Short mmCIF file of C-alpha atoms and ligand atoms in Angstrom, two decimals:
data_model
loop_
_atom_site.label_atom_id
_atom_site.label_comp_id
_atom_site.label_asym_id
_atom_site.label_seq_id
_atom_site.Cartn_x
_atom_site.Cartn_y
_atom_site.Cartn_z
CA MET V 1092 -150.10 -14.15 90.70
CA SER V 1093 -149.66 -11.63 87.83
CA GLY V 1094 -152.40 -9.99 86.79
CA ASN V 1095 -153.81 -9.07 90.43
CA GLU V 1096 -150.68 -9.92 92.37
CA VAL V 1097 -150.65 -12.35 94.93
CA ASN V 1098 -146.84 -12.79 96.31
CA ASP V 1099 -147.41 -16.47 97.76
CA PRO V 1100 -144.40 -18.11 98.62
CA ARG V 1101 -146.21 -22.15 97.44
CA ILE V 1102 -145.46 -20.23 93.70
CA TYR V 1103 -142.05 -20.69 93.79
CA GLY V 1104 -142.40 -24.25 94.50
CA ILE V 1105 -145.02 -25.00 92.19
CA LYS V 1106 -142.09 -23.13 89.49
CA THR V 1107 -139.35 -25.56 90.44
CA LYS V 1108 -141.36 -29.32 89.18
CA ILE V 1109 -142.75 -27.33 85.54
CA ARG V 1110 -140.05 -28.69 83.31
CA VAL V 1111 -138.82 -26.76 80.45
CA VAL V 1112 -138.49 -28.99 77.18
CA PRO V 1113 -136.69 -27.62 74.52
CA ASP V 1114 -137.62 -27.84 70.73
CA PHE V 1115 -140.50 -29.56 71.64
CA PRO V 1116 -142.61 -30.42 69.45
CA LYS V 1117 -140.62 -28.50 67.21
CA LYS V 1118 -137.12 -26.72 66.54
CA GLY V 1119 -137.64 -23.11 68.79
CA ILE V 1120 -140.65 -23.32 71.11
CA MET V 1121 -139.59 -24.19 74.98
CA PHE V 1122 -141.94 -26.17 75.83
CA GLN V 1123 -143.39 -25.91 79.79
CA ASP V 1124 -144.34 -29.42 80.65
CA ILE V 1125 -146.89 -29.59 83.43
CA THR V 1126 -146.80 -33.44 83.90
CA THR V 1127 -144.18 -32.70 86.03
CA LEU V 1128 -145.71 -30.55 88.35
CA LEU V 1129 -148.09 -33.56 88.30
CA LEU V 1130 -146.03 -36.22 90.20
CA ASP V 1131 -145.83 -34.03 93.10
CA PRO V 1132 -148.94 -34.06 95.18
CA LYS V 1133 -148.10 -30.86 97.30
CA ALA V 1134 -146.88 -28.86 94.34
CA PHE V 1135 -150.30 -30.26 92.35
CA GLN V 1136 -152.48 -29.02 95.67
CA ASP V 1137 -150.64 -26.04 95.94
CA THR V 1138 -151.61 -24.93 92.23
CA ILE V 1139 -155.36 -25.99 93.11
CA ASP V 1140 -155.51 -24.04 96.44
CA LEU V 1141 -154.39 -21.06 95.00
CA PHE V 1142 -157.07 -21.06 92.20
CA VAL V 1143 -159.69 -21.90 94.80
CA GLU V 1144 -158.56 -19.20 97.51
CA ARG V 1145 -159.26 -16.44 94.37
CA TYR V 1146 -162.17 -17.79 93.36
CA ARG V 1147 -164.41 -19.82 96.07
CA ASP V 1148 -166.11 -16.22 96.23
CA MET V 1149 -166.82 -14.98 93.38
CA ASN V 1150 -170.35 -16.56 92.68
CA ILE V 1151 -168.57 -18.28 89.45
CA SER V 1152 -170.78 -20.69 87.99
CA VAL V 1153 -169.67 -21.91 85.57
CA VAL V 1154 -165.62 -23.69 85.25
CA ALA V 1155 -164.72 -24.08 81.45
CA GLY V 1156 -161.83 -26.17 80.84
CA ILE V 1157 -160.20 -25.90 77.28
CA GLU V 1158 -158.76 -29.31 76.09
CA ALA V 1159 -156.55 -31.43 76.85
CA ARG V 1160 -154.00 -29.80 80.05
CA GLY V 1161 -156.88 -27.33 81.61
CA PHE V 1162 -159.19 -30.34 81.90
CA ILE V 1163 -156.58 -31.35 84.90
CA PHE V 1164 -156.77 -28.13 86.60
CA GLY V 1165 -160.36 -27.25 85.42
CA SER V 1166 -162.10 -29.89 87.17
CA PRO V 1167 -160.98 -30.17 90.45
CA ILE V 1168 -161.16 -25.92 90.78
CA ALA V 1169 -164.95 -26.06 89.35
CA LEU V 1170 -165.72 -29.04 92.29
CA ALA V 1171 -163.99 -26.84 95.40
CA ILE V 1172 -166.17 -23.99 93.95
CA GLY V 1173 -169.39 -25.36 93.95
CA ALA V 1174 -169.37 -24.60 90.35
CA LYS V 1175 -170.28 -26.90 87.26
CA PHE V 1176 -167.87 -27.74 84.54
CA VAL V 1177 -167.35 -27.80 80.97
CA PRO V 1178 -165.08 -29.05 78.41
CA LEU V 1179 -163.73 -27.00 76.24
CA ARG V 1180 -162.82 -29.57 73.39
CA LYS V 1181 -161.23 -30.06 70.32
CA PRO V 1182 -163.27 -30.77 67.07
CA LYS V 1183 -165.53 -33.68 66.70
CA LYS V 1184 -165.27 -34.82 70.52
CA LEU V 1185 -168.61 -33.82 71.52
CA PRO V 1186 -171.50 -35.80 70.93
CA GLY V 1187 -174.32 -32.98 71.88
CA GLU V 1188 -175.11 -29.28 69.50
CA THR V 1189 -172.12 -27.61 69.91
CA ILE V 1190 -170.52 -23.85 68.28
CA PHE V 1191 -166.99 -23.98 67.32
CA GLU V 1192 -164.04 -21.26 67.27
CA GLU V 1193 -160.98 -21.97 65.32
CA TYR V 1194 -157.96 -19.96 66.45
CA GLU V 1195 -154.46 -19.71 65.70
CA LEU V 1196 -151.47 -21.63 67.68
CA GLU V 1197 -147.65 -21.04 68.23
CA TYR V 1198 -147.12 -23.96 66.21
CA GLY V 1199 -150.46 -24.37 64.06
CA SER V 1200 -154.00 -23.46 64.04
CA ASP V 1201 -156.88 -25.26 66.01
CA ARG V 1202 -160.65 -25.31 66.95
CA LEU V 1203 -162.85 -25.39 70.17
CA GLU V 1204 -166.18 -26.61 70.14
CA MET V 1205 -168.63 -26.46 73.57
CA HIS V 1206 -171.80 -27.95 73.79
CA VAL V 1207 -174.70 -24.85 73.71
CA GLU V 1208 -176.79 -26.36 76.70
CA ALA V 1209 -173.68 -26.64 78.81
CA VAL V 1210 -173.62 -23.00 79.28
CA ASN V 1211 -176.81 -20.61 80.20
CA PRO V 1212 -177.68 -16.90 79.11
CA GLY V 1213 -176.32 -15.16 82.64
CA ASP V 1214 -174.18 -17.99 83.85
CA ARG V 1215 -170.77 -16.01 85.52
CA ALA V 1216 -167.47 -17.81 84.23
CA LEU V 1217 -163.93 -18.86 84.77
CA VAL V 1218 -162.28 -20.05 82.24
CA ILE V 1219 -159.22 -22.56 82.97
CA ASP V 1220 -155.96 -23.52 81.03
CA ASP V 1221 -152.32 -24.79 81.65
CA LEU V 1222 -150.11 -21.78 79.61
CA ILE V 1223 -150.99 -18.91 77.28
CA ALA V 1224 -148.89 -18.06 74.82
CA THR V 1225 -150.09 -16.37 71.67
CA GLY V 1226 -153.69 -16.08 72.93
CA GLY V 1227 -155.41 -17.78 70.49
CA THR V 1228 -156.94 -20.35 72.19
CA LEU V 1229 -158.05 -18.20 75.63
CA CYS V 1230 -160.00 -15.67 73.52
CA ALA V 1231 -161.58 -18.48 71.48
CA ALA V 1232 -162.97 -20.12 74.84
CA MET V 1233 -164.07 -16.74 75.79
CA ASN V 1234 -165.88 -15.75 72.71
CA LEU V 1235 -167.45 -19.47 73.20
CA LEU V 1236 -169.06 -18.75 76.15
CA GLU V 1237 -170.04 -15.22 75.47
CA ARG V 1238 -171.95 -16.54 72.43
CA VAL V 1239 -174.29 -18.49 74.42
CA GLY V 1240 -174.65 -15.22 76.99
CA ALA V 1241 -172.47 -16.05 79.89
CA GLU V 1242 -170.43 -13.10 81.39
CA VAL V 1243 -166.76 -14.55 81.54
CA VAL V 1244 -165.50 -12.78 84.80
CA GLU V 1245 -161.82 -13.90 84.17
CA CYS V 1246 -159.02 -16.10 82.71
CA ALA V 1247 -156.48 -18.38 84.98
CA CYS V 1248 -153.16 -19.57 83.92
CA VAL V 1249 -150.43 -21.84 86.06
CA ILE V 1250 -148.45 -20.45 83.30
CA GLU V 1251 -148.00 -16.86 81.07
CA LEU V 1252 -144.91 -16.48 78.04
CA PRO V 1253 -145.23 -12.87 78.19
CA GLU V 1254 -143.32 -12.31 75.30
CA LEU V 1255 -146.17 -13.68 73.25
CA LYS V 1256 -148.22 -10.86 74.50
CA GLY V 1257 -151.65 -13.01 74.77
CA ARG V 1258 -152.92 -11.09 77.29
CA GLU V 1259 -153.13 -8.16 74.83
CA ARG V 1260 -155.35 -10.47 73.26
CA LEU V 1261 -157.95 -10.96 75.70
CA GLY V 1262 -159.66 -7.72 75.51
CA GLY V 1263 -158.80 -6.60 78.71
CA LYS V 1264 -159.84 -9.67 80.26
CA PRO V 1265 -158.54 -9.83 83.84
CA LEU V 1266 -155.93 -12.77 83.80
CA CYS V 1267 -154.57 -14.62 86.45
CA VAL V 1268 -151.22 -16.18 86.59
CA LEU V 1269 -148.77 -18.70 88.35
CA VAL V 1270 -146.20 -18.19 87.19
CA GLU V 1271 -144.18 -16.30 83.84
CA TYR V 1272 -141.46 -18.14 82.00
CA ARG V 1273 -139.44 -15.30 80.48
O1 LIG K 2169 -151.95 -19.05 74.07
P1 LIG K 2169 -151.93 -20.08 72.78
O2 LIG K 2169 -151.28 -19.74 71.88
O3 LIG K 2169 -153.37 -20.29 72.32
O4 LIG K 2169 -151.13 -21.83 73.06
C1 LIG K 2169 -151.83 -21.68 74.67
C2 LIG K 2169 -152.26 -23.23 74.13
O5 LIG K 2169 -151.52 -24.86 73.54
C3 LIG K 2169 -151.62 -25.81 74.46
O6 LIG K 2169 -152.59 -26.21 74.62
P2 LIG K 2169 -152.02 -27.25 72.72
O7 LIG K 2169 -152.79 -26.68 71.67
O8 LIG K 2169 -150.98 -28.11 72.78
O9 LIG K 2169 -153.02 -28.60 73.00
P3 LIG K 2169 -153.33 -29.52 74.30
O10 LIG K 2169 -153.27 -28.86 75.93
O11 LIG K 2169 -154.38 -30.89 74.02
O12 LIG K 2169 -151.73 -31.03 74.19
C4 LIG K 2169 -151.88 -24.98 76.13
O13 LIG K 2169 -152.73 -25.98 76.92
C5 LIG K 2169 -153.02 -23.98 75.62
O14 LIG K 2169 -154.27 -24.96 75.77
N1 LIG K 2170 -144.20 -23.14 74.87
C1 LIG K 2170 -145.22 -23.57 75.35
N2 LIG K 2170 -145.40 -24.81 76.46
C2 LIG K 2170 -146.33 -25.52 76.73
N3 LIG K 2170 -147.03 -25.68 75.69
C3 LIG K 2170 -147.56 -24.55 75.09
N4 LIG K 2170 -148.91 -24.35 74.48
C4 LIG K 2170 -148.59 -23.42 73.02
N5 LIG K 2170 -146.75 -22.82 73.45
C5 LIG K 2170 -146.23 -23.82 74.15
#
């Protein structure tokens, strides 16, 4: 685990289950496909367990999962550590009062929205996604949480693409990742 280094034998098994698809969704992108990890219950469970072991005693009150793939990992982590789960969604999906942040992606631009009443001042937040590339998505997620008064304790992703230097956009906030793809 990088960020706070944990050398766990389960990480190798997780890494082998992530499929790399060249030139998807467009030429030059090495797409990290976590759907193949989800097909392996042991590797999927190990992924969740590693995060739960890290966060269960950190007094996290809210797990914010980023649409879409952050929902897959964020929900079971939230349940296991006894925190509420808040989905950070793509535009026009949430029916309540929302705030939004816009951001640039490795292959385009997008916008994240959050229900304002879902997070309270003083909440201790963990932000979960499958992958950090340029860091724009995590940065937008942190901004949403901080705008309503939450403290972002840490961000966590299964995969980091270190060459894109996304970590540098997090303003020094700790980031925990299981697998680096170089
Ligand atoms: O670090 P960044 O450069 O911001 O990129 C990382 C984001 O890109 C991917 O999501 P995508 O926007 O493709 O959406 P999806 O999960 O709905 O497929 C990935 O799941 C992260 O959320
Ligand atoms: N290379 C990549 N693989 C999977 N998801 C991504 N999101 C941004 N870049 C990505």
